[in-house]
Tab-separated table of C-alpha atoms and ligand atoms in Angstrom:
chain	number	residue	atom	x	y	z
A	6	MET	CA	93.432	27.403	66.965
A	7	ASN	CA	96.632	25.291	66.904
A	8	ILE	CA	96.660	21.722	68.201
A	9	PHE	CA	99.616	19.410	68.877
A	10	ASP	CA	98.642	15.719	68.757
A	11	THR	CA	101.264	14.446	71.203
A	12	HIS	CA	100.930	10.747	70.337
A	13	ALA	CA	100.056	9.215	66.964
A	14	HIS	CA	100.905	6.204	64.814
A	15	LEU	CA	100.375	7.453	61.261
A	16	LEU	CA	102.720	4.712	60.049
A	17	ASP	CA	100.190	2.077	61.101
A	18	GLU	CA	98.981	-0.004	58.154
A	19	GLN	CA	95.442	1.242	58.786
A	20	PHE	CA	96.592	4.492	57.136
A	21	ASP	CA	98.205	2.860	54.089
A	22	ALA	CA	95.300	3.689	51.777
A	23	ASP	CA	94.984	7.409	52.553
A	24	ARG	CA	98.062	8.465	54.557
A	25	GLU	CA	99.215	11.116	52.087
A	26	GLN	CA	95.808	12.832	51.842
A	27	LEU	CA	95.570	12.814	55.635
A	28	LEU	CA	99.041	14.335	56.065
A	29	VAL	CA	98.122	17.155	53.697
A	30	SER	CA	94.718	17.801	55.305
A	31	LEU	CA	95.676	17.954	58.994
A	32	PRO	CA	97.253	21.448	59.169
A	33	GLU	CA	94.162	22.893	57.439
A	34	GLN	CA	92.115	21.390	60.266
A	35	GLY	CA	94.243	23.032	62.952
A	36	ILE	CA	96.424	20.009	63.705
A	37	THR	CA	99.644	21.929	63.268
A	38	HIS	CA	101.996	19.477	65.035
A	39	VAL	CA	102.071	15.714	65.543
A	40	MET	CA	104.376	13.419	67.522
A	41	GLU	CA	104.797	10.101	65.713
A	42	ALA	CA	105.474	7.422	68.321
A	43	CYS	CA	107.809	4.590	67.385
A	44	CYS	CA	107.012	1.022	68.513
A	45	ASP	CA	109.905	-1.215	67.551
A	46	GLU	CA	113.399	-1.156	66.124
A	47	ALA	CA	112.195	-1.704	62.556
A	48	GLY	CA	110.017	1.364	62.995
A	49	ILE	CA	112.864	3.733	63.862
A	50	ASP	CA	114.003	4.369	60.292
A	51	ARG	CA	110.390	4.569	59.090
A	52	VAL	CA	109.662	7.301	61.663
A	53	ILE	CA	112.807	9.194	60.587
A	54	GLU	CA	111.658	9.011	56.962
A	55	LEU	CA	108.118	10.193	57.770
A	56	VAL	CA	109.325	13.057	59.956
A	57	ALA	CA	111.978	14.147	57.420
A	58	ARG	CA	109.357	14.626	54.698
A	59	THR	CA	106.572	16.044	56.918
A	60	PRO	CA	107.722	19.357	58.377
A	61	TYR	CA	105.038	19.574	61.064
A	62	PHE	CA	105.892	16.138	62.468
A	63	TYR	CA	108.209	15.229	65.326
A	64	GLY	CA	109.256	11.677	66.071
A	65	SER	CA	110.397	9.318	68.779
A	66	ALA	CA	112.622	6.258	68.640
A	67	GLY	CA	112.229	3.352	71.021
A	68	VAL	CA	111.021	-0.163	71.713
A	69	HIS	CA	107.465	-0.688	73.017
A	70	PRO	CA	106.933	-3.281	75.787
A	71	HIS	CA	105.126	-5.508	73.247
A	72	SER	CA	108.440	-5.842	71.386
A	73	ALA	CA	110.699	-5.911	74.457
A	74	ASP	CA	112.115	-9.335	73.604
A	75	GLU	CA	113.769	-7.854	70.501
A	76	TRP	CA	115.915	-5.512	72.657
A	77	LYS	CA	119.693	-5.877	72.194
A	78	PRO	CA	122.496	-3.628	73.451
A	79	GLU	CA	122.974	-2.426	69.831
A	80	THR	CA	119.381	-1.178	69.795
A	81	ALA	CA	120.526	1.636	72.086
A	82	ASP	CA	123.032	2.709	69.412
A	83	HIS	CA	120.257	2.754	66.800
A	84	ILE	CA	118.118	5.011	69.027
A	85	ARG	CA	121.092	7.227	69.803
A	86	ALA	CA	121.792	7.699	66.076
A	87	ALA	CA	118.090	8.332	65.319
A	88	LEU	CA	118.016	11.195	67.818
A	89	GLY	CA	120.726	12.917	65.799
A	90	HIS	CA	118.127	13.632	63.113
A	91	GLU	CA	116.258	16.915	63.074
A	92	ARG	CA	112.841	16.698	64.797
A	93	MET	CA	113.576	13.241	66.264
A	94	VAL	CA	113.256	14.366	69.852
A	95	ALA	CA	112.070	11.655	72.267
A	96	ILE	CA	112.655	8.072	73.374
A	97	GLY	CA	109.414	6.135	73.133
A	98	GLU	CA	107.154	4.605	73.372
A	99	ILE	CA	108.642	2.619	76.198
A	100	GLY	CA	107.204	1.089	79.333
A	101	LEU	CA	105.331	-1.922	80.646
A	102	ASP	CA	102.181	-3.656	79.420
A	103	TYR	CA	100.889	-6.302	81.816
A	104	HIS	CA	97.504	-6.380	80.076
A	105	TYR	CA	98.723	-8.145	76.937
A	106	ASP	CA	102.020	-9.524	78.307
A	107	PHE	CA	103.353	-9.988	74.744
A	108	SER	CA	106.881	-10.107	76.179
A	109	PRO	CA	107.818	-11.695	79.534
A	110	ARG	CA	107.529	-9.135	82.358
A	111	GLU	CA	111.162	-9.353	83.364
A	112	THR	CA	112.172	-8.718	79.747
A	113	GLN	CA	109.804	-5.745	79.603
A	114	ARG	CA	111.349	-4.280	82.757
A	115	ASP	CA	114.909	-4.712	81.432
A	116	CYS	CA	114.021	-3.115	78.094
A	117	PHE	CA	112.245	-0.200	79.825
A	118	ASP	CA	115.092	0.340	82.282
A	119	ALA	CA	117.724	0.334	79.513
A	120	GLN	CA	115.808	3.023	77.612
A	121	LEU	CA	115.213	5.143	80.731
A	122	ALA	CA	118.961	5.011	81.342
A	123	LEU	CA	119.621	6.062	77.754
A	124	ALA	CA	117.148	8.963	78.052
A	125	ALA	CA	118.781	10.103	81.281
A	126	GLU	CA	122.231	9.926	79.709
A	127	LEU	CA	121.161	11.818	76.563
A	128	ARG	CA	118.850	14.183	78.506
A	129	ARG	CA	115.962	13.374	76.184
A	130	PRO	CA	112.247	13.167	77.050
A	131	VAL	CA	110.549	9.773	77.265
A	132	ILE	CA	107.077	8.688	76.118
A	133	ILE	CA	105.794	6.150	78.624
A	134	HIS	CA	103.236	3.399	78.064
A	135	ASP	CA	101.953	1.944	81.359
A	136	ARG	CA	99.090	-0.501	81.047
A	137	GLU	CA	98.075	-2.330	84.217
A	138	ALA	CA	101.666	-2.084	85.445
A	139	HIS	CA	101.525	1.027	87.642
A	140	GLY	CA	103.521	-0.368	90.578
A	141	ASP	CA	106.503	-1.593	88.560
A	142	THR	CA	106.409	1.452	86.270
A	143	MET	CA	106.660	3.813	89.230
A	144	ASP	CA	109.397	1.717	90.881
A	145	LEU	CA	111.534	2.085	87.757
A	146	LEU	CA	110.740	5.775	87.249
A	147	ARG	CA	111.725	6.609	90.843
A	148	HIS	CA	115.272	5.403	90.105
A	149	TYR	CA	115.594	8.272	87.632
A	150	ARG	CA	114.343	11.075	89.878
A	151	GLY	CA	115.930	14.368	88.845
A	152	ARG	CA	116.887	13.020	85.399
A	153	LEU	CA	113.432	12.501	83.836
A	154	SER	CA	111.355	14.512	81.389
A	155	GLY	CA	108.582	13.567	79.012
A	156	VAL	CA	105.077	12.189	78.965
A	157	MET	CA	102.867	9.597	80.644
A	158	HIS	CA	100.909	8.632	77.529
A	159	CYS	CA	97.258	7.519	77.685
A	160	PHE	CA	97.211	8.024	81.436
A	161	SER	CA	95.121	5.394	83.218
A	162	ALA	CA	96.415	5.301	86.809
A	163	SER	CA	95.315	7.165	89.949
A	164	TYR	CA	95.426	10.833	90.945
A	165	GLU	CA	98.215	10.048	93.445
A	166	ILE	CA	100.307	8.444	90.712
A	167	ALA	CA	99.646	11.388	88.371
A	168	LYS	CA	100.861	13.777	91.079
A	169	GLU	CA	103.981	11.699	91.626
A	170	CYS	CA	104.701	11.571	87.875
A	171	ILE	CA	104.439	15.367	87.722
A	172	ASP	CA	106.771	15.585	90.690
A	173	LEU	CA	109.210	13.355	88.751
A	174	GLY	CA	109.168	15.863	85.874
A	175	LEU	CA	106.591	14.261	83.588
A	176	TYR	CA	103.449	15.529	81.820
A	177	ILE	CA	100.120	13.684	81.836
A	178	ALA	CA	98.465	12.971	78.476
A	179	PHE	CA	94.803	12.106	77.971
A	180	GLY	CA	93.397	10.622	74.797
A	181	GLY	CA	90.083	9.457	73.389
A	182	ALA	CA	89.411	7.267	76.433
A	183	LEU	CA	88.576	10.482	78.313
A	184	THR	CA	85.363	10.710	76.258
A	185	PHE	CA	84.197	7.196	77.154
A	186	ARG	CA	81.072	7.056	79.296
A	187	ASN	CA	82.749	4.917	81.977
A	188	ALA	CA	85.841	7.140	82.386
A	189	VAL	CA	84.567	8.642	85.648
A	190	ASN	CA	87.886	8.239	87.511
A	191	GLN	CA	89.878	9.834	84.690
A	192	TRP	CA	87.419	12.747	84.550
A	193	ALA	CA	88.080	13.557	88.198
A	194	ILE	CA	91.846	13.359	87.650
A	195	ALA	CA	91.822	15.465	84.484
A	196	ALA	CA	89.686	18.065	86.233
A	197	LYS	CA	92.086	18.742	89.082
A	198	LEU	CA	95.662	18.196	87.865
A	199	PRO	CA	97.724	21.356	87.285
A	200	LEU	CA	96.819	22.703	83.862
A	201	ASP	CA	100.431	23.406	82.938
A	202	ARG	CA	101.208	19.645	83.019
A	203	LEU	CA	98.349	18.351	80.845
A	204	LEU	CA	98.518	17.203	77.226
A	205	ILE	CA	96.091	15.731	74.725
A	206	GLU	CA	96.788	13.001	72.183
A	207	THR	CA	94.994	10.572	69.889
A	208	ASP	CA	97.129	7.365	69.919
A	209	CYS	CA	95.543	6.945	66.480
A	210	PRO	CA	94.527	4.649	64.839
A	211	TYR	CA	93.512	3.389	68.307
A	212	MET	CA	91.515	4.957	71.178
A	213	THR	CA	88.905	6.634	68.982
A	214	PRO	CA	86.842	9.169	70.945
A	215	VAL	CA	83.067	9.199	71.292
A	216	PRO	CA	81.071	9.655	68.998
A	217	PHE	CA	83.319	7.738	66.553
A	218	ARG	CA	84.253	4.879	68.872
A	219	GLY	CA	84.674	1.670	66.856
A	220	LYS	CA	85.969	3.518	63.782
A	221	ARG	CA	89.575	4.348	62.928
A	222	ASN	CA	91.000	7.254	64.893
A	223	ASP	CA	93.060	10.045	63.285
A	224	PRO	CA	94.597	13.293	64.586
A	225	SER	CA	91.637	15.441	63.457
A	226	LEU	CA	89.409	13.665	66.016
A	227	ILE	CA	91.515	15.053	68.875
A	228	VAL	CA	88.998	17.930	69.092
A	229	TYR	CA	86.556	15.587	70.888
A	230	THR	CA	89.119	15.030	73.626
A	231	LEU	CA	89.760	18.780	73.768
A	232	ASP	CA	86.005	19.386	74.113
A	233	LYS	CA	85.719	16.837	76.929
A	234	LEU	CA	88.660	18.351	78.781
A	235	SER	CA	87.294	21.883	78.432
A	236	GLU	CA	83.943	20.662	79.814
A	237	LEU	CA	85.672	18.917	82.743
A	238	ARG	CA	87.805	21.971	83.547
A	239	GLY	CA	85.036	24.472	82.944
A	240	ALA	CA	87.566	26.173	80.690
A	241	ASP	CA	87.181	28.124	77.477
A	242	ARG	CA	88.001	25.756	74.598
A	243	GLU	CA	90.306	28.109	72.680
A	244	ALA	CA	92.171	29.281	75.772
A	245	LEU	CA	92.617	25.667	76.910
A	246	ALA	CA	93.877	24.633	73.453
A	247	GLU	CA	96.512	27.348	73.598
A	248	ILE	CA	97.769	26.196	77.001
A	249	LEU	CA	97.894	22.531	75.898
A	250	TYR	CA	99.746	23.574	72.754
A	251	ASP	CA	102.432	25.403	74.731
A	252	ASN	CA	102.661	22.498	77.194
A	253	SER	CA	103.382	20.094	74.322
A	254	PHE	CA	106.530	21.931	73.247
A	255	ARG	CA	107.761	22.141	76.828
A	256	ALA	CA	107.070	18.450	77.477
A	257	PHE	CA	109.243	17.430	74.529
A	258	GLY	CA	111.885	20.099	75.041
A	259	ILE	CA	111.151	21.607	71.629
A	260	GLU	CA	111.902	25.271	71.082
A	261	GLN	CA	108.704	26.973	69.945
A	262	ALA	CA	109.162	28.935	66.727
B	316	ZN	ZN1	101.021	4.499	71.102
């Protein structure tokens, strides 16, 4: 079985002590591809370096809403250059976070919009973070109808919004939160969305699935999210994994070897 973890942060300091062992061990555990999501401008070159030396990794470049106030016009040039590197494929993670509000909302919207415009211009997929900002996120995405591809990461909105995102060209990714006992709404959504638009991810070191909630997450724990999704869909685990794997390459516009 091959699994693509479509959203991870292996560069997080929580992996400093054992990152190298983890990177070596993942393919043996069936995690054959990982998308390393970038969070801020300082992270862009670190993602390039990680991806360059880890052949089963892909990377994104972008500024997370938490860091939106660092956005400058030159940041777009840095992202543009990063995407010239092999296996640097997406712009992300970008979006709006009205839960933490670490940057002013207007600044978050400007930073998100600038990166959506860049993605549309470069025809690159986006990785979208939308936390408690569904209305404004959708308003911005609708401006790019016909020019969007990519992923709604850690999906937490409604079925109607999921359908609209798919209609806009995006894939819907579920992570460890799908295994939480109170995720009833997400279960219903994950059960009925079109299978060819679903993805799984870890968002590690965060969003650790049950039964390891409270501990550090890593890409090997993605199997608990796969198990939950196969239960919800009444689908064979291996067959489902294969579909999700193929979806991942399509979502990021990566040619499958
Ligand atoms: Zn993330």
